GROMACS .gro file of C-alpha atoms in nm:
model
  346
    1MET     CA    1   1.986   3.194  22.551
    2LYS     CA    2   2.321   3.119  22.444
    3GLN     CA    3   2.417   2.752  22.441
    4HIS     CA    4   2.728   2.583  22.436
    5ILE     CA    5   2.819   2.321  22.183
    6ALA     CA    6   3.112   2.097  22.135
    7ARG     CA    7   3.252   2.040  21.795
    8TRP     CA    8   3.508   1.735  21.774
    9ILE     CA    9   3.800   1.879  21.628
   10VAL     CA   10   3.954   1.542  21.609
   11LEU     CA   11   4.303   1.662  21.691
   12PRO     CA   12   4.351   1.482  22.028
   13ALA     CA   13   4.195   1.159  21.913
   14ALA     CA   14   4.392   1.178  21.576
   15LEU     CA   15   4.716   1.245  21.737
   16CYS     CA   16   4.653   0.965  21.962
   17LEU     CA   17   4.590   0.722  21.676
   18LEU     CA   18   4.879   0.842  21.511
   19ILE     CA   19   5.124   0.819  21.783
   20THR     CA   20   4.997   0.444  21.848
   21GLY     CA   21   5.047   0.379  21.493
   22PHE     CA   22   5.383   0.536  21.457
   23PHE     CA   23   5.513   0.328  21.759
   24GLY     CA   24   5.331   0.008  21.629
   25GLY     CA   25   5.500   0.024  21.289
   26VAL     CA   26   5.198   0.164  21.073
   27CYS     CA   27   5.406   0.474  20.989
   28SER     CA   28   5.675   0.253  20.865
   29ALA     CA   29   5.682   0.465  20.568
   30ILE     CA   30   5.891   0.726  20.742
   31GLU     CA   31   6.209   0.682  20.602
   32GLY     CA   32   6.539   0.817  20.843
   33LYS     CA   33   6.581   0.870  21.182
   34SER     CA   34   6.567   1.267  21.113
   35THR     CA   35   6.224   1.251  20.980
   36GLU     CA   36   6.114   1.000  21.257
   37LEU     CA   37   6.222   1.239  21.530
   38LEU     CA   38   6.088   1.586  21.342
   39PHE     CA   39   5.758   1.399  21.333
   40LYS     CA   40   5.761   1.259  21.692
   41ARG     CA   41   5.883   1.628  21.807
   42GLY     CA   42   5.592   1.796  21.589
   43THR     CA   43   5.330   1.566  21.742
   44ASP     CA   44   5.443   1.660  22.116
   45TRP     CA   45   5.438   2.037  22.015
   46MET     CA   46   5.081   1.964  21.899
   47GLU     CA   47   4.971   1.810  22.224
   48LYS     CA   48   5.114   2.089  22.417
   49GLY     CA   49   4.939   2.338  22.216
   50GLU     CA   50   5.275   2.494  22.057
   51TYR     CA   51   5.130   2.493  21.676
   52ASP     CA   52   5.385   2.723  21.532
   53LYS     CA   53   5.697   2.503  21.656
   54ALA     CA   54   5.491   2.195  21.535
   55ILE     CA   55   5.420   2.351  21.209
   56VAL     CA   56   5.806   2.448  21.159
   57ASP     CA   57   5.880   2.050  21.246
   58PHE     CA   58   5.626   1.911  21.019
   59ASN     CA   59   5.769   2.146  20.762
   60MET     CA   60   6.094   1.994  20.777
   61ALA     CA   61   5.975   1.645  20.803
   62ILE     CA   62   5.772   1.683  20.479
   63GLU     CA   63   6.077   1.847  20.302
   64LEU     CA   64   6.257   1.506  20.391
   65ASP     CA   65   5.944   1.283  20.293
   66PRO     CA   66   5.697   1.457  20.082
   67LYS     CA   67   5.471   1.182  20.061
   68LEU     CA   68   5.430   1.156  20.451
   69ALA     CA   69   5.044   1.204  20.440
   70VAL     CA   70   5.040   1.197  20.824
   71ALA     CA   71   5.247   1.498  20.851
   72TYR     CA   72   5.027   1.679  20.609
   73PHE     CA   73   4.734   1.571  20.834
   74ASN     CA   74   4.891   1.690  21.170
   75ARG     CA   75   5.011   2.021  21.008
   76GLY     CA   76   4.661   2.085  20.875
   77SER     CA   77   4.535   2.027  21.245
   78ALA     CA   78   4.781   2.305  21.364
   79TRP     CA   79   4.656   2.525  21.105
   80SER     CA   80   4.317   2.480  21.210
   81ASN     CA   81   4.378   2.545  21.567
   82LYS     CA   82   4.523   2.864  21.471
   83ASN     CA   83   4.216   2.921  21.269
   84SER     CA   84   4.433   2.942  20.947
   85TYR     CA   85   4.149   2.749  20.764
   86ASP     CA   86   4.267   2.761  20.428
   87LYS     CA   87   4.627   2.646  20.476
   88ALA     CA   88   4.459   2.370  20.714
   89ILE     CA   89   4.234   2.245  20.387
   90SER     CA   90   4.536   2.257  20.144
   91ASP     CA   91   4.721   2.018  20.391
   92TYR     CA   92   4.431   1.789  20.435
   93ASN     CA   93   4.371   1.811  20.045
   94LYS     CA   94   4.741   1.675  20.020
   95ALA     CA   95   4.684   1.421  20.281
   96ILE     CA   96   4.377   1.282  20.098
   97GLU     CA   97   4.559   1.272  19.787
   98LEU     CA   98   4.849   1.046  19.920
   99ARG     CA   99   4.578   0.851  20.117
  100PRO     CA  100   4.232   0.858  19.932
  101ASP     CA  101   4.080   0.655  20.244
  102TYR     CA  102   4.231   0.915  20.493
  103ALA     CA  103   3.870   0.938  20.683
  104GLU     CA  104   4.043   1.166  20.980
  105ALA     CA  105   4.160   1.406  20.716
  106TYR     CA  106   3.787   1.433  20.552
  107ASN     CA  107   3.656   1.492  20.904
  108ASN     CA  108   3.927   1.752  20.989
  109ARG     CA  109   3.870   1.908  20.658
  110GLY     CA  110   3.504   1.919  20.728
  111VAL     CA  111   3.582   2.093  21.056
  112ALA     CA  112   3.789   2.352  20.861
  113TYR     CA  113   3.530   2.412  20.615
  114GLU     CA  114   3.294   2.480  20.931
  115GLY     CA  115   3.517   2.745  21.036
  116LYS     CA  116   3.480   2.911  20.712
  117GLY     CA  117   3.126   2.910  20.719
  118GLU     CA  118   3.115   2.644  20.460
  119SER     CA  119   2.855   2.396  20.613
  120ASP     CA  120   2.763   2.224  20.285
  121LYS     CA  121   3.127   2.138  20.208
  122ALA     CA  122   3.156   2.032  20.563
  123ALA     CA  123   2.855   1.796  20.571
  124ALA     CA  124   2.984   1.642  20.247
  125ASP     CA  125   3.335   1.560  20.392
  126TYR     CA  126   3.183   1.412  20.731
  127ASP     CA  127   2.967   1.217  20.464
  128LYS     CA  128   3.294   1.078  20.306
  129ALA     CA  129   3.475   1.030  20.640
  130ILE     CA  130   3.153   0.803  20.761
  131LYS     CA  131   3.135   0.624  20.413
  132ILE     CA  132   3.489   0.514  20.465
  133ARG     CA  133   3.461   0.430  20.855
  134ALA     CA  134   3.086   0.359  20.958
  135ASP     CA  135   3.170   0.356  21.308
  136TYR     CA  136   3.337   0.686  21.313
  137ALA     CA  137   3.192   0.861  21.620
  138GLU     CA  138   3.380   1.183  21.583
  139ALA     CA  139   3.247   1.245  21.227
  140TYR     CA  140   2.889   1.153  21.334
  141ASN     CA  141   2.915   1.420  21.599
  142ASN     CA  142   3.034   1.675  21.349
  143ARG     CA  143   2.769   1.610  21.093
  144GLY     CA  144   2.497   1.646  21.375
  145LEU     CA  145   2.626   1.962  21.474
  146THR     CA  146   2.577   2.084  21.110
  147ARG     CA  147   2.270   1.919  21.044
  148GLY     CA  148   2.147   2.056  21.392
  149LYS     CA  149   2.106   2.391  21.228
  150ASP     CA  150   1.812   2.292  20.990
  151ASP     CA  151   1.729   1.934  21.078
  152PRO     CA  152   1.714   1.838  21.435
  153ASP     CA  153   1.559   1.500  21.378
  154ARG     CA  154   1.876   1.388  21.188
  155ALA     CA  155   2.107   1.566  21.419
  156VAL     CA  156   1.970   1.349  21.698
  157SER     CA  157   2.020   1.017  21.468
  158ASP     CA  158   2.391   1.115  21.409
  159PHE     CA  159   2.465   1.211  21.790
  160SER     CA  160   2.300   0.874  21.856
  161LYS     CA  161   2.510   0.731  21.615
  162ALA     CA  162   2.845   0.890  21.768
  163ILE     CA  163   2.712   0.761  22.129
  164GLU     CA  164   2.676   0.404  21.959
  165GLY     CA  165   3.033   0.440  21.838
  166ASN     CA  166   3.185   0.565  22.141
  167PRO     CA  167   2.952   0.551  22.448
  168LYS     CA  168   3.207   0.775  22.633
  169MET     CA  169   3.193   1.082  22.403
  170TYR     CA  170   3.012   1.312  22.668
  171GLN     CA  171   3.027   1.583  22.376
  172ALA     CA  172   2.786   1.375  22.180
  173TYR     CA  173   2.539   1.361  22.459
  174ASN     CA  174   2.612   1.728  22.548
  175ASN     CA  175   2.525   1.805  22.190
  176ARG     CA  176   2.241   1.576  22.158
  177GLY     CA  177   2.081   1.758  22.454
  178LEU     CA  178   2.125   2.061  22.311
  179VAL     CA  179   1.905   1.962  22.015
  180TYR     CA  180   1.644   1.825  22.242
  181ALA     CA  181   1.630   2.144  22.411
  182LYS     CA  182   1.577   2.338  22.087
  183LYS     CA  183   1.298   2.086  22.000
  184GLY     CA  184   1.136   2.208  22.336
  185ASP     CA  185   1.205   1.845  22.526
  186TYR     CA  186   1.384   1.977  22.834
  187ASP     CA  187   1.337   1.640  23.010
  188LYS     CA  188   1.548   1.422  22.774
  189ALA     CA  189   1.781   1.727  22.740
  190ILE     CA  190   1.839   1.732  23.096
  191LEU     CA  191   1.919   1.342  23.089
  192ASP     CA  192   2.146   1.386  22.834
  193TYR     CA  193   2.327   1.663  23.011
  194ASN     CA  194   2.305   1.430  23.323
  195LYS     CA  195   2.512   1.154  23.114
  196ALA     CA  196   2.781   1.393  22.996
  197LEU     CA  197   2.825   1.500  23.332
  198SER     CA  198   2.863   1.136  23.472
  199LEU     CA  199   3.133   1.083  23.214
  200ASN     CA  200   3.334   1.403  23.275
  201PRO     CA  201   3.230   1.573  23.621
  202ASN     CA  202   3.432   1.894  23.510
  203TYR     CA  203   3.242   1.972  23.170
  204ALA     CA  204   3.140   2.318  23.259
  205ASP     CA  205   2.927   2.354  22.914
  206ALA     CA  206   2.718   2.066  23.032
  207TYR     CA  207   2.630   2.230  23.364
  208TYR     CA  208   2.582   2.575  23.162
  209ASN     CA  209   2.352   2.384  22.933
  210ARG     CA  210   2.182   2.197  23.206
  211GLY     CA  211   2.125   2.520  23.401
  212SER     CA  212   1.944   2.680  23.076
  213ALA     CA  213   1.721   2.372  23.057
  214TRP     CA  214   1.636   2.398  23.426
  215ASP     CA  215   1.548   2.770  23.358
  216GLU     CA  216   1.313   2.706  23.078
  217LYS     CA  217   1.114   2.445  23.309
  218SER     CA  218   1.100   2.728  23.552
  219GLU     CA  219   1.301   2.565  23.795
  220PRO     CA  220   1.551   2.861  23.876
  221ASP     CA  221   1.690   2.725  24.206
  222LYS     CA  222   1.837   2.431  23.988
  223ALA     CA  223   1.946   2.644  23.709
  224ILE     CA  224   2.123   2.897  23.947
  225SER     CA  225   2.312   2.572  24.124
  226ASP     CA  226   2.426   2.449  23.779
  227TYR     CA  227   2.536   2.807  23.669
  228ASN     CA  228   2.747   2.824  23.985
  229LYS     CA  229   2.915   2.488  23.909
  230ALA     CA  230   2.994   2.572  23.560
  231MET     CA  231   3.148   2.916  23.679
  232ASP     CA  232   3.362   2.724  23.947
  233ILE     CA  233   3.479   2.498  23.673
  234GLN     CA  234   3.535   2.800  23.421
  235PRO     CA  235   3.558   3.146  23.605
  236GLY     CA  236   3.540   3.335  23.279
  237MET     CA  237   3.202   3.193  23.148
  238LEU     CA  238   3.059   3.543  23.125
  239GLN     CA  239   2.735   3.391  22.981
  240ALA     CA  240   2.668   3.181  23.300
  241VAL     CA  241   2.684   3.505  23.524
  242TYR     CA  242   2.426   3.660  23.252
  243ASN     CA  243   2.177   3.388  23.280
  244ARG     CA  244   2.219   3.345  23.647
  245GLY     CA  245   2.114   3.692  23.671
  246ILE     CA  246   1.792   3.598  23.475
  247ALA     CA  247   1.737   3.323  23.707
  248TRP     CA  248   1.773   3.568  23.997
  249PHE     CA  249   1.526   3.793  23.859
  250LYS     CA  250   1.256   3.494  23.821
  251LYS     CA  251   1.311   3.400  24.170
  252GLY     CA  252   1.253   3.749  24.267
  253ASN     CA  253   1.581   3.858  24.400
  254SER     CA  254   1.611   4.170  24.192
  255ASP     CA  255   1.936   4.277  24.394
  256SER     CA  256   2.119   3.956  24.296
  257ALA     CA  257   1.991   3.997  23.932
  258VAL     CA  258   2.134   4.362  23.913
  259SER     CA  259   2.460   4.223  24.077
  260ASP     CA  260   2.495   3.978  23.782
  261PHE     CA  261   2.405   4.205  23.521
  262THR     CA  262   2.664   4.452  23.675
  263LYS     CA  263   2.940   4.183  23.673
  264VAL     CA  264   2.858   4.120  23.287
  265ILE     CA  265   2.881   4.472  23.203
  266GLU     CA  266   3.213   4.548  23.394
  267LYS     CA  267   3.355   4.260  23.161
  268ASN     CA  268   3.164   4.346  22.858
  269PRO     CA  269   3.070   4.716  22.836
  270SER     CA  270   2.884   4.645  22.477
  271HIS     CA  271   2.640   4.383  22.611
  272ALA     CA  272   2.314   4.592  22.552
  273GLN     CA  273   2.115   4.305  22.652
  274ALA     CA  274   2.256   4.308  23.027
  275TYR     CA  275   2.179   4.680  23.033
  276TYR     CA  276   1.831   4.616  22.927
  277ASN     CA  277   1.794   4.324  23.190
  278ARG     CA  278   1.952   4.531  23.469
  279GLY     CA  279   1.705   4.808  23.382
  280VAL     CA  280   1.414   4.575  23.422
  281ALA     CA  281   1.552   4.452  23.745
  282ARG     CA  282   1.591   4.817  23.855
  283ILE     CA  283   1.229   4.871  23.799
  284LYS     CA  284   1.159   4.599  24.012
  285LYS     CA  285   1.361   4.790  24.285
  286LYS     CA  286   1.158   5.090  24.213
  287ASP     CA  287   1.503   5.252  24.090
  288LEU     CA  288   1.351   5.434  23.809
  289ASP     CA  289   1.625   5.683  23.723
  290LYS     CA  290   1.882   5.407  23.720
  291ALA     CA  291   1.646   5.199  23.499
  292ILE     CA  292   1.613   5.484  23.247
  293ASP     CA  293   1.984   5.503  23.224
  294ASP     CA  294   2.012   5.143  23.165
  295PHE     CA  295   1.777   5.150  22.892
  296SER     CA  296   1.892   5.444  22.719
  297LYS     CA  297   2.260   5.282  22.728
  298ALA     CA  298   2.088   4.954  22.562
  299ILE     CA  299   1.942   5.190  22.289
  300GLU     CA  300   2.261   5.369  22.226
  301LEU     CA  301   2.428   5.006  22.191
  302LYS     CA  302   2.150   4.880  21.991
  303PRO     CA  303   1.953   5.156  21.824
  304GLY     CA  304   1.659   4.920  21.680
  305TYR     CA  305   1.611   4.768  22.055
  306ALA     CA  306   1.218   4.793  22.056
  307GLU     CA  307   1.188   4.619  22.372
  308ALA     CA  308   1.432   4.890  22.541
  309TYR     CA  309   1.224   5.145  22.406
  310TYR     CA  310   0.914   5.011  22.537
  311ASN     CA  311   1.014   4.946  22.906
  312ARG     CA  312   1.196   5.302  22.910
  313GLY     CA  313   0.854   5.423  22.791
  314GLN     CA  314   0.693   5.261  23.088
  315VAL     CA  315   0.933   5.395  23.346
  316TRP     CA  316   0.859   5.753  23.186
  317GLU     CA  317   0.477   5.692  23.239
  318GLU     CA  318   0.547   5.587  23.601
  319LYS     CA  319   0.717   5.905  23.654
  320GLY     CA  320   0.456   6.097  23.510
  321ASP     CA  321   0.634   6.227  23.212
  322TYR     CA  322   0.366   6.099  22.942
  323GLU     CA  323   0.499   6.306  22.679
  324ARG     CA  324   0.854   6.091  22.680
  325GLY     CA  325   0.633   5.777  22.752
  326LEU     CA  326   0.444   5.841  22.425
  327ALA     CA  327   0.738   5.927  22.235
  328ASP     CA  328   0.926   5.596  22.335
  329TYR     CA  329   0.617   5.368  22.280
  330SER     CA  330   0.580   5.533  21.934
  331LYS     CA  331   0.936   5.461  21.874
  332ALA     CA  332   0.902   5.070  21.980
  333ILE     CA  333   0.602   5.063  21.749
  334GLU     CA  334   0.790   5.203  21.454
  335ILE     CA  335   1.081   4.941  21.497
  336SER     CA  336   0.815   4.650  21.559
  337PRO     CA  337   0.465   4.705  21.446
  338ARG     CA  338   0.343   4.371  21.575
  339PRO     CA  339   0.533   4.338  21.909
  340GLU     CA  340   0.477   3.997  22.043
  341TRP     CA  341   0.754   4.086  22.305
  342ILE     CA  342   0.540   4.323  22.517
  343LYS     CA  343   0.465   4.071  22.773
  344ARG     CA  344   0.796   3.940  22.800
  345LYS     CA  345   1.077   4.112  23.015
  346PHE     CA  346   1.357   3.871  22.936
   0.00000   0.00000   0.00000
């Protein structure tokens, strides 16, 4: 199942620190009222999500004071939020050149590298940020996400360090829960999701992820409850609808399962798995012709979908069309000669 992670794109925290520093005199290097006003207005635009307007103001601030590291940093954050990672990295490079101990710039440059798929460079930047600031919770969180792909134990350690540095960082609890779930320790995962939700009761991702953990523990009622809460908070969370459909099926409620998979298909007509799973649910309803239609659509969208061939073959066999059933079984075996999935429906 798809899981929701939270990468700390240190923009809100960084801007808060910058604004505090600005009024507290840390940014005394800003020369002249015009530069001061441009920087402040650009920061305000950032907080409102108006990144293009922020970039214009930071451009002018930099023209007036080319050594203003914090302006490069904030402009880099704006570029990063626009997914313009190369421009973001260029600005973070300049900020670091001007301030070699700029831990936040290393962290944010790491996030930009992550956006480009360059995880090794991202991890190196998180390492540098942590070396500068040993209690840098956001950098530990981000490094944990990078490590979680290949080294779950070290990822858990990083998320724990993030929590130690900032006990209210609900994202780190969520992310550590994801690693525990990946390791198959769903009880620990649920405890972390619980903590994340106690810190932020409106955290849709944590409800979604806890629902996935309940599902893995064969607790479909609890899973459905959490998916419902996730969708109450974030109505567009299509993956929660999809997973709820699976939970309904496991409860034996094929009608509700078909309804949820249909909702997913209406929003995303290219979702091959939704067609496949709706087909499985329709088998339970003895709606064999529609099940065949669903498996056929799944195969059209994903030609190498061995499970869909196999299940369609079962339906043909049940309908007495052994020739077509045999053809589908043969195709499934051709695609996957050692089909461990034969007993697995979802």
